[in-house]
């Protein structure tokens, strides 16, 4: 079995975390050492991150990092859809997805690799995006978790709104999607138990 790390580094466009390092002296009559502790000030849109439907106020269904069951995000069957649209700005349609997938996925998670081996930060923001009919196509599947390197357009058509209205959580800024085989993989998404609706995550895929 192979395992691919799909987690992007802890950084974002035009935004770096502020990290303060502290040293804490610890000692007893038996030992002495120095602990290292970090204070981190950052955005929740840092590295790879998961959005629950509550990331949009109007679609908040109460799910967040604290009450989500990590078992629901572990070993999930995920259909992998590969395209190579980094050099072709514009919308990815339902027809594009179905053709690349070879049909309609019947898995609880879907992974869309629209940019090939090109990283999300290497193209103009939102220059390649999902069309609304692509979103409607996804809504007709059992998908409740979408991992994709493209989402909304610069026109802000409501891609996230419509996904969240249907109860589909999303993972943004994944890495290494091009290393996955076509077909179905087992997806793992891990995050801290914090009562917020958007937070950094780590993700892997096994096949």
Short mmCIF file of C-alpha atoms in Angstrom, two decimals:
data_model
loop_
_atom_site.label_atom_id
_atom_site.label_comp_id
_atom_site.label_asym_id
_atom_site.label_seq_id
_atom_site.Cartn_x
_atom_site.Cartn_y
_atom_site.Cartn_z
CA UNK A 1 0.00 0.00 0.00
CA UNK A 2 1.18 3.52 -0.82
CA UNK A 3 0.45 6.65 1.18
CA UNK A 4 0.67 10.21 -0.21
CA UNK A 5 0.80 13.30 1.99
CA UNK A 6 -1.62 15.84 0.49
CA UNK A 7 -0.97 18.58 3.06
CA UNK A 8 0.32 21.96 1.92
CA UNK A 9 3.01 23.80 3.95
CA UNK A 10 1.79 26.11 6.71
CA UNK A 11 1.73 29.29 4.63
CA UNK A 12 -0.72 31.28 2.53
CA UNK A 13 -0.90 33.95 -0.17
CA UNK A 14 0.53 37.21 1.19
CA UNK A 15 0.22 35.99 4.76
CA UNK A 16 2.74 34.40 7.08
CA UNK A 17 2.13 33.22 10.64
CA UNK A 18 3.70 35.13 13.51
CA UNK A 19 5.56 32.57 15.60
CA UNK A 20 7.07 33.41 18.98
CA UNK A 21 9.37 30.86 20.57
CA UNK A 22 9.62 30.59 24.36
CA UNK A 23 12.01 28.56 26.45
CA UNK A 24 10.75 27.22 29.75
CA UNK A 25 13.25 26.02 32.36
CA UNK A 26 12.10 22.82 34.06
CA UNK A 27 13.98 21.27 36.92
CA UNK A 28 13.66 19.03 39.93
CA UNK A 29 16.05 17.29 42.25
CA UNK A 30 16.30 14.53 39.62
CA UNK A 31 16.56 16.34 36.31
CA UNK A 32 16.94 19.63 34.52
CA UNK A 33 15.94 20.55 30.97
CA UNK A 34 14.45 23.33 28.85
CA UNK A 35 11.06 23.02 27.23
CA UNK A 36 10.32 24.89 24.00
CA UNK A 37 6.84 26.40 23.58
CA UNK A 38 5.44 28.40 20.66
CA UNK A 39 2.83 31.14 20.49
CA UNK A 40 1.37 31.20 16.99
CA UNK A 41 -0.80 33.98 15.56
CA UNK A 42 -2.25 33.09 12.17
CA UNK A 43 -5.31 32.78 9.95
CA UNK A 44 -7.43 29.65 9.69
CA UNK A 45 -6.80 29.84 5.91
CA UNK A 46 -3.25 28.62 6.35
CA UNK A 47 -1.73 25.66 4.53
CA UNK A 48 -4.38 23.05 3.78
CA UNK A 49 -7.63 23.77 5.64
CA UNK A 50 -11.09 22.32 6.02
CA UNK A 51 -14.28 24.36 5.72
CA UNK A 52 -17.42 22.99 7.36
CA UNK A 53 -20.73 24.39 6.08
CA UNK A 54 -20.67 26.87 8.97
CA UNK A 55 -17.80 28.67 7.27
CA UNK A 56 -20.68 30.59 5.67
CA UNK A 57 -23.02 31.99 8.31
CA UNK A 58 -26.17 31.29 6.30
CA UNK A 59 -25.36 27.58 5.91
CA UNK A 60 -24.13 26.83 9.45
CA UNK A 61 -25.38 23.37 10.40
CA UNK A 62 -23.65 23.31 13.79
CA UNK A 63 -20.72 21.14 12.69
CA UNK A 64 -17.27 22.34 13.74
CA UNK A 65 -13.82 21.05 14.56
CA UNK A 66 -14.73 20.29 18.17
CA UNK A 67 -17.89 18.25 17.63
CA UNK A 68 -16.98 16.58 14.32
CA UNK A 69 -16.17 12.89 14.78
CA UNK A 70 -12.68 12.25 13.39
CA UNK A 71 -13.80 8.71 12.60
CA UNK A 72 -16.03 10.24 9.91
CA UNK A 73 -12.94 11.73 8.25
CA UNK A 74 -10.73 8.64 8.38
CA UNK A 75 -10.35 5.92 5.75
CA UNK A 76 -13.02 7.51 3.54
CA UNK A 77 -13.44 6.15 -0.01
CA UNK A 78 -12.73 9.05 -2.36
CA UNK A 79 -13.03 9.17 -6.14
CA UNK A 80 -10.03 10.89 -7.76
CA UNK A 81 -10.67 13.07 -10.83
CA UNK A 82 -7.64 14.30 -12.80
CA UNK A 83 -7.59 17.16 -15.31
CA UNK A 84 -4.75 19.39 -16.50
CA UNK A 85 -6.22 22.85 -16.72
CA UNK A 86 -3.48 25.03 -15.17
CA UNK A 87 -2.73 26.58 -18.57
CA UNK A 88 -6.41 26.93 -19.51
CA UNK A 89 -8.14 29.64 -17.45
CA UNK A 90 -11.89 29.21 -17.25
CA UNK A 91 -14.57 26.99 -15.85
CA UNK A 92 -14.46 23.24 -15.25
CA UNK A 93 -17.92 21.91 -16.09
CA UNK A 94 -19.98 18.90 -15.09
CA UNK A 95 -19.23 17.38 -18.48
CA UNK A 96 -15.49 17.87 -17.91
CA UNK A 97 -15.68 16.15 -14.52
CA UNK A 98 -17.80 13.24 -15.68
CA UNK A 99 -15.59 12.61 -18.70
CA UNK A 100 -12.41 12.72 -16.59
CA UNK A 101 -13.99 10.51 -13.94
CA UNK A 102 -15.33 8.01 -16.45
CA UNK A 103 -18.81 8.32 -14.98
CA UNK A 104 -20.50 9.60 -11.85
CA UNK A 105 -18.70 8.89 -8.55
CA UNK A 106 -20.56 6.94 -5.86
CA UNK A 107 -18.17 7.68 -3.00
CA UNK A 108 -18.67 9.85 0.13
CA UNK A 109 -15.65 11.97 -0.83
CA UNK A 110 -14.37 13.35 -4.13
CA UNK A 111 -10.89 14.64 -4.97
CA UNK A 112 -10.57 17.03 -7.92
CA UNK A 113 -7.08 17.60 -9.30
CA UNK A 114 -7.81 20.23 -11.94
CA UNK A 115 -4.34 21.82 -12.09
CA UNK A 116 -2.25 18.72 -12.75
CA UNK A 117 1.18 19.02 -11.16
CA UNK A 118 0.89 22.81 -10.89
CA UNK A 119 0.47 24.14 -7.35
CA UNK A 120 -2.51 26.30 -6.45
CA UNK A 121 -0.23 29.26 -5.67
CA UNK A 122 1.38 28.97 -9.12
CA UNK A 123 -1.70 30.14 -11.04
CA UNK A 124 -3.69 33.36 -10.77
CA UNK A 125 -6.23 33.07 -7.95
CA UNK A 126 -9.58 31.72 -9.15
CA UNK A 127 -8.47 31.69 -12.79
CA UNK A 128 -9.57 28.04 -13.04
CA UNK A 129 -12.81 27.28 -11.23
CA UNK A 130 -15.81 25.02 -10.87
CA UNK A 131 -18.90 26.09 -12.80
CA UNK A 132 -22.28 25.99 -11.12
CA UNK A 133 -23.36 23.01 -13.20
CA UNK A 134 -20.28 21.17 -11.88
CA UNK A 135 -21.51 21.90 -8.38
CA UNK A 136 -24.97 20.58 -9.28
CA UNK A 137 -23.31 17.44 -10.65
CA UNK A 138 -21.47 16.92 -7.34
CA UNK A 139 -24.69 17.44 -5.40
CA UNK A 140 -26.23 14.47 -7.24
CA UNK A 141 -23.52 12.16 -5.87
CA UNK A 142 -23.12 10.80 -2.30
CA UNK A 143 -20.22 13.25 -1.80
CA UNK A 144 -20.14 14.98 1.59
CA UNK A 145 -16.46 15.95 1.50
CA UNK A 146 -14.74 17.62 -1.43
CA UNK A 147 -10.97 18.04 -1.72
CA UNK A 148 -10.10 20.24 -4.69
CA UNK A 149 -7.43 22.58 -6.02
CA UNK A 150 -10.11 24.79 -7.60
CA UNK A 151 -13.40 26.21 -6.34
CA UNK A 152 -14.85 29.70 -6.86
CA UNK A 153 -14.36 32.08 -9.79
CA UNK A 154 -13.43 35.75 -9.61
CA UNK A 155 -17.12 36.49 -10.34
CA UNK A 156 -18.08 34.93 -6.99
CA UNK A 157 -20.93 32.81 -8.31
CA UNK A 158 -21.64 31.00 -5.05
CA UNK A 159 -19.75 27.73 -5.41
CA UNK A 160 -19.06 27.38 -1.68
CA UNK A 161 -22.55 28.55 -0.76
CA UNK A 162 -24.19 25.87 -2.89
CA UNK A 163 -21.83 23.14 -1.67
CA UNK A 164 -22.43 24.04 1.97
CA UNK A 165 -26.19 24.29 1.46
CA UNK A 166 -26.02 20.62 0.45
CA UNK A 167 -23.92 19.67 3.49
CA UNK A 168 -20.67 19.20 1.57
CA UNK A 169 -17.57 20.20 3.55
CA UNK A 170 -14.50 21.27 1.59
CA UNK A 171 -10.72 21.07 1.89
CA UNK A 172 -8.83 23.92 0.23
CA UNK A 173 -5.20 24.26 -0.85
CA UNK A 174 -4.28 20.57 -0.95
CA UNK A 175 -0.90 19.48 -2.33
CA UNK A 176 0.39 16.55 -4.40
CA UNK A 177 -2.98 15.60 -5.85
CA UNK A 178 -1.26 14.72 -9.13
CA UNK A 179 0.52 11.87 -7.33
CA UNK A 180 -2.73 10.01 -6.77
CA UNK A 181 -3.91 7.30 -9.16
CA UNK A 182 -7.22 7.63 -10.94
CA UNK A 183 -9.99 5.62 -9.34
CA UNK A 184 -10.78 5.33 -5.64
CA UNK A 185 -8.38 5.96 -2.76
CA UNK A 186 -8.83 5.99 1.02
CA UNK A 187 -8.75 9.58 2.30
CA UNK A 188 -7.82 10.74 5.80
CA UNK A 189 -8.40 14.31 7.02
CA UNK A 190 -7.17 15.20 10.51
CA UNK A 191 -7.63 18.41 12.47
CA UNK A 192 -7.52 19.70 16.03
CA UNK A 193 -10.65 19.60 18.18
CA UNK A 194 -11.37 23.34 18.14
CA UNK A 195 -14.90 24.78 18.06
CA UNK A 196 -14.48 26.71 14.81
CA UNK A 197 -15.84 26.05 11.33
CA UNK A 198 -12.60 26.59 9.39
CA UNK A 199 -9.25 25.25 10.52
CA UNK A 200 -5.93 23.95 9.19
CA UNK A 201 -5.82 20.22 8.58
CA UNK A 202 -3.54 17.42 7.49
CA UNK A 203 -4.61 14.96 4.83
CA UNK A 204 -3.28 11.75 3.36
CA UNK A 205 -4.49 9.27 0.78
CA UNK A 206 -3.80 5.53 0.68
CA UNK A 207 -4.11 3.19 -2.27
#
